[in-house]
CSV table of C-alpha atoms in Angstrom, one decimal:
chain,number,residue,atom,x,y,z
A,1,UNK,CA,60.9,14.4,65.3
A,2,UNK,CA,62.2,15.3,69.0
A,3,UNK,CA,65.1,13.1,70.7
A,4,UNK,CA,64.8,12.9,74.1
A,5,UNK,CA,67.0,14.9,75.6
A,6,UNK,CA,70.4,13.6,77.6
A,7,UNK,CA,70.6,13.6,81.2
A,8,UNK,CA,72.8,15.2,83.4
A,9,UNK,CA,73.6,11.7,84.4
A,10,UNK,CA,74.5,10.3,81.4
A,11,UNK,CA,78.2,10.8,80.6
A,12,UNK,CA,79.3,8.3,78.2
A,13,UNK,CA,77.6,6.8,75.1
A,14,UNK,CA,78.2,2.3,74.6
A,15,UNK,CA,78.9,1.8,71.2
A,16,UNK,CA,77.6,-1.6,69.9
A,17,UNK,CA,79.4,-4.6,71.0
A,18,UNK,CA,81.4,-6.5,68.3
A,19,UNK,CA,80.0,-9.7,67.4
A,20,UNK,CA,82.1,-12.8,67.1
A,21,UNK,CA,82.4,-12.4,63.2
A,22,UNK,CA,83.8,-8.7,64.0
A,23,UNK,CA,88.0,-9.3,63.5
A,24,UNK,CA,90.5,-7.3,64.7
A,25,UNK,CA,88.1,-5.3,67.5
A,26,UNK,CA,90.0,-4.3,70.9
A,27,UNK,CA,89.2,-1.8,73.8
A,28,UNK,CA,90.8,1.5,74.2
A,29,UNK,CA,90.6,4.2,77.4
A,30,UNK,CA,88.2,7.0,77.1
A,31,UNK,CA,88.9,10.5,78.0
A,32,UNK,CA,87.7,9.7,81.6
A,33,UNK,CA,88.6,6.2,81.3
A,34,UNK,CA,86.1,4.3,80.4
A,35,UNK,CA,86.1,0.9,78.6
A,36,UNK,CA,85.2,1.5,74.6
A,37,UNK,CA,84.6,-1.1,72.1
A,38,UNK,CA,85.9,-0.4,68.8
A,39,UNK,CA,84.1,-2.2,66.2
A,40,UNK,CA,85.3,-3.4,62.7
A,41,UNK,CA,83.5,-0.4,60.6
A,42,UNK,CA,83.7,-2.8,57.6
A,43,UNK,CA,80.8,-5.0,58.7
A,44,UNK,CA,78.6,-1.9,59.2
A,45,UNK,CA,76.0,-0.7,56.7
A,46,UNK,CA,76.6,-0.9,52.5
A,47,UNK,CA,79.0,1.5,51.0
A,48,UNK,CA,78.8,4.2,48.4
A,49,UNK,CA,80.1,3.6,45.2
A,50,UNK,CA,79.0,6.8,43.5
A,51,UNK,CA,75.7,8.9,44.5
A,52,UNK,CA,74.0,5.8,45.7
A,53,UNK,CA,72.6,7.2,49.3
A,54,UNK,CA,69.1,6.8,47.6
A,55,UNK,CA,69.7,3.8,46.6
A,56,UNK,CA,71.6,2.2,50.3
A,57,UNK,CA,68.9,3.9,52.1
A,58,UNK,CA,65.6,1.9,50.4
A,59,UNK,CA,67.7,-1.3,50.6
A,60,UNK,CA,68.2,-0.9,54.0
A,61,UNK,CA,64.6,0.3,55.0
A,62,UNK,CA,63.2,-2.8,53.2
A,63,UNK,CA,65.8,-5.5,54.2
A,64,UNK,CA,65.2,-4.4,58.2
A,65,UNK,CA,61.4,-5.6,57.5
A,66,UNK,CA,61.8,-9.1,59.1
A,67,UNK,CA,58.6,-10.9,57.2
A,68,UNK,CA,60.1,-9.1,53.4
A,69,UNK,CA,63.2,-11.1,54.0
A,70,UNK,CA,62.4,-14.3,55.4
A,71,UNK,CA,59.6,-14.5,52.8
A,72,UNK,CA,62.7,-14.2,50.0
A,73,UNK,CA,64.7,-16.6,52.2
A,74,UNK,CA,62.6,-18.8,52.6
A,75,UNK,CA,61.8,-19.3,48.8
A,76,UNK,CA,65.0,-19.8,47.8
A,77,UNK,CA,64.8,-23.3,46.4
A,78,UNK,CA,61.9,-21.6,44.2
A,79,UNK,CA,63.6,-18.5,42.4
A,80,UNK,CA,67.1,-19.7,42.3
A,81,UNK,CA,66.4,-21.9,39.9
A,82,UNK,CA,65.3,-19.1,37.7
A,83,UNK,CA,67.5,-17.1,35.5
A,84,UNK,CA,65.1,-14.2,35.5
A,85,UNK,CA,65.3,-13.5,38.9
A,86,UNK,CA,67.7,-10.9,39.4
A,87,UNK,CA,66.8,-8.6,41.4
A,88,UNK,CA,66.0,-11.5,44.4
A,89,UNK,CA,68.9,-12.7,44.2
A,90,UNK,CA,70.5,-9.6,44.8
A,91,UNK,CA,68.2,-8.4,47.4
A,92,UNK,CA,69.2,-12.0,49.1
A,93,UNK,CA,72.7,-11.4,48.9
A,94,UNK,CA,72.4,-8.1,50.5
A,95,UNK,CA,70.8,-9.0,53.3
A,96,UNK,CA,73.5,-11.9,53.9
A,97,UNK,CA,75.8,-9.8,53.8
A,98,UNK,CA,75.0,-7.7,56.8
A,99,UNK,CA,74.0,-10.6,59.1
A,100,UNK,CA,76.3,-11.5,62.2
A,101,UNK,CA,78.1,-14.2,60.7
A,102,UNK,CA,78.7,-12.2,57.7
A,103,UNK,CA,82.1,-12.4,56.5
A,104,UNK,CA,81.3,-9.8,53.9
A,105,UNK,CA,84.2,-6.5,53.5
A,106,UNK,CA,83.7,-3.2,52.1
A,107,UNK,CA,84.7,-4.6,48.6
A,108,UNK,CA,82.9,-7.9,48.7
A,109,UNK,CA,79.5,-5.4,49.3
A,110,UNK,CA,80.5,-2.7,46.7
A,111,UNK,CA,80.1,-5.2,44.1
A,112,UNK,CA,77.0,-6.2,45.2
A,113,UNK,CA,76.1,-2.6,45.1
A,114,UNK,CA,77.1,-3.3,41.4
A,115,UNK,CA,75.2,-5.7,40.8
A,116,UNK,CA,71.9,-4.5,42.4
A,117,UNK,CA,72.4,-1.7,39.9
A,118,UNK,CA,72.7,-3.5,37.2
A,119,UNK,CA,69.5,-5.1,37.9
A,120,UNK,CA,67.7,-2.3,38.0
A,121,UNK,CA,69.1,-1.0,35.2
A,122,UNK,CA,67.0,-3.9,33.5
A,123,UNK,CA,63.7,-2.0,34.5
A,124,UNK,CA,65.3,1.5,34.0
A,125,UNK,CA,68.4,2.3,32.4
A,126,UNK,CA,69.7,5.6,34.5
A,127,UNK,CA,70.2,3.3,37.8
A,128,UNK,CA,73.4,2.2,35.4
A,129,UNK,CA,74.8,6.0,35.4
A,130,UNK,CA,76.4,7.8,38.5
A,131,UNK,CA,74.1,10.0,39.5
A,132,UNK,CA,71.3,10.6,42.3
A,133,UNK,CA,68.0,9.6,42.2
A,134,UNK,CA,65.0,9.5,44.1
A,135,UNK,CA,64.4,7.2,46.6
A,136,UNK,CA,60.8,6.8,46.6
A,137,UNK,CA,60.6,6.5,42.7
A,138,UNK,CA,63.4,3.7,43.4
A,139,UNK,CA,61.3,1.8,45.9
A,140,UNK,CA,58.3,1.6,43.3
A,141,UNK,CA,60.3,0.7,40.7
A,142,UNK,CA,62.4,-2.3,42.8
A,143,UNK,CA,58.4,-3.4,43.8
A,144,UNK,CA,57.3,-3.6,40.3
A,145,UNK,CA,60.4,-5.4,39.3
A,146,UNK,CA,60.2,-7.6,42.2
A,147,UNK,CA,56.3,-8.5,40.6
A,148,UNK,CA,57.6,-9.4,37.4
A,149,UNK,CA,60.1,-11.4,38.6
A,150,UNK,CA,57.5,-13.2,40.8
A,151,UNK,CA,55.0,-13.6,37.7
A,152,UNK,CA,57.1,-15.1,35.8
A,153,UNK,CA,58.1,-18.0,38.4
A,154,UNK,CA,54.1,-18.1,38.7
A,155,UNK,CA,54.2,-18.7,34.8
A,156,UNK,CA,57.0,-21.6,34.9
A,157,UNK,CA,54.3,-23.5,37.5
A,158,UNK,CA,56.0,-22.3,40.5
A,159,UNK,CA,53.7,-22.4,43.8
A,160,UNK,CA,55.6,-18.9,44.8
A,161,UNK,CA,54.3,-15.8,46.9
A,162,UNK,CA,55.6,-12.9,45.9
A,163,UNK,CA,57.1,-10.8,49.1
A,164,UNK,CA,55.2,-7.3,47.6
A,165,UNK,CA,52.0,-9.0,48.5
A,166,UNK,CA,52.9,-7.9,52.3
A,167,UNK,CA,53.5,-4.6,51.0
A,168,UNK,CA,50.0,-3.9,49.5
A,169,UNK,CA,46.5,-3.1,50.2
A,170,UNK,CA,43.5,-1.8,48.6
A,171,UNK,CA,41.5,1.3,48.1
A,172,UNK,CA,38.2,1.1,47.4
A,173,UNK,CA,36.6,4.3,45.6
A,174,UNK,CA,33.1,4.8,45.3
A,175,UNK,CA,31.5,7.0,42.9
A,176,UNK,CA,27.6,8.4,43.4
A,177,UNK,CA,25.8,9.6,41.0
A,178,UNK,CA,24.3,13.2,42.1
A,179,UNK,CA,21.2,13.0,40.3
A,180,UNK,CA,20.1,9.8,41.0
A,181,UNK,CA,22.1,8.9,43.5
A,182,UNK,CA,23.1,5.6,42.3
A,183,UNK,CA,26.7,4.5,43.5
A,184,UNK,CA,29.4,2.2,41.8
A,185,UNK,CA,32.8,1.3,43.0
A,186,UNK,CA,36.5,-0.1,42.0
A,187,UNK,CA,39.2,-1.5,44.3
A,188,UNK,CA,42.9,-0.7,43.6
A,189,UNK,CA,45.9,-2.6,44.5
A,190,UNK,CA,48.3,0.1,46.3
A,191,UNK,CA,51.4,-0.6,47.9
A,192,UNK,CA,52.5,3.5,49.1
A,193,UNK,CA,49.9,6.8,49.4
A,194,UNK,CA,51.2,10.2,48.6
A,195,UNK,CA,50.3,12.2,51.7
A,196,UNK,CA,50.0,15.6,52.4
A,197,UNK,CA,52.4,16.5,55.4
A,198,UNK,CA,52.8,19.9,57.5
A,199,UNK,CA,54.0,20.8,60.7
A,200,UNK,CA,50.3,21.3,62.0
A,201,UNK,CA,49.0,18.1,61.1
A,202,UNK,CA,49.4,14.7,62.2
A,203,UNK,CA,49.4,11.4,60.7
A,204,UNK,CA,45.9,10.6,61.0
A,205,UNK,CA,44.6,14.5,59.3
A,206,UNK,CA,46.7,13.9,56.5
A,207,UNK,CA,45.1,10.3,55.7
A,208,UNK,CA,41.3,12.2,56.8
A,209,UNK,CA,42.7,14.7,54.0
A,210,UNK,CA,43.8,12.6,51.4
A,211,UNK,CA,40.4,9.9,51.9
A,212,UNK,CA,38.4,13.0,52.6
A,213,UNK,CA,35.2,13.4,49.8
A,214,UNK,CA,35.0,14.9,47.1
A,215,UNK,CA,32.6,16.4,43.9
């Protein structure tokens, strides 16, 4: 990916303005005297606690998709009630937690850090240990458990859509017969593709490549 590149114009860079949950934020004097807002670092982005990049990055990349939070926010009445539904109640927590109003600390979001592990330790036990992972084996993982949890509200006569569904898609393969030529085909619920990438190809040659036909 290329930045665009910084004028010769462009001196100073604004850092965000505080919000009116942010405490204890003043101004200070640049090096050429300009106006900087400090902002309370606590309210920004989830902490470590251990080798959990992988795991602060897929939280963060799902949470910032507007329609996958309101959907859990919005059926709150529905899987609270539940005691199986762990992981959505964690997932809802952590998005509170870095709204505005949030009055959320370091420490208050480390344990929910905990917590979200603990979670997933229920669908695989190494997201209890301290080591790193792999983010994209995560994200499948948190989907599937995020199924489960939304077939069994279905089960306990719950009118409740599960926020995946937004997530997936399907592939159709279709199979023909080289002798006769007679065709037959399946449809697959997918939620990610595995996709070749190189330097030489874009976007677009890479799905042609991985759609492309085969014998």
């Amino acid at each position: 990916m290329t930045l665009p590149r910084t004028s010769s114009a462009t001196r100073s860079m604004t850092l965000p303005r505080a919000s009116s949950a942010t405490r204890g934020s003043e101004a200070t004097q640049g090096g050429r005297g300009e106006q900087v807002a400090l902002v309370n670092m606590e309210l920004l982005g989830l902490p470590n606690i251990g080798n959990t990049c992988f795991l602060n990055a897929t939280l963060q990349c799902l949470l910032v998709l507007p329609s996958f939070s309101k959907e859990i926010l919005h059926q709150e009445q529905l899987w609270s009630s539940s005691p199986f539904s762990n992981l959505l109640r964690c997932l809802s927590d952590v998005h509170r937690s870095g709204l505005p109003d949030s009055v959320a600390n370091q420490a208050s979001k480390a344990d929910l850090m905990w917590k979200v592990k603990y979670s997933l330790s229920g669908y695989d036990l190494k997201y209890l240990g301290d080591t790193q992972q792999d983010a994209h084996e995560l994200l499948v993982n948190m989907l599937c458990q995020l199924k489960e949890e939304g077939m069994i509200l279905k089960t306990l006569g719950m009118n409740y859509t599960c926020p995946v569904s937004q997530l997936e898609f399907q592939l159709v393969s279709v199979r023909t017969c080289t002798s006769c030529g007679r065709e037959s085909s399946t449809r697959e619920d997918y939620n990610h593709l595995s996709l070749d990438f190189s330097p030489e190809r874009t976007l677009l040659n890479s799905l042609a490549l991985t759609f492309k036909v085969s014998t």
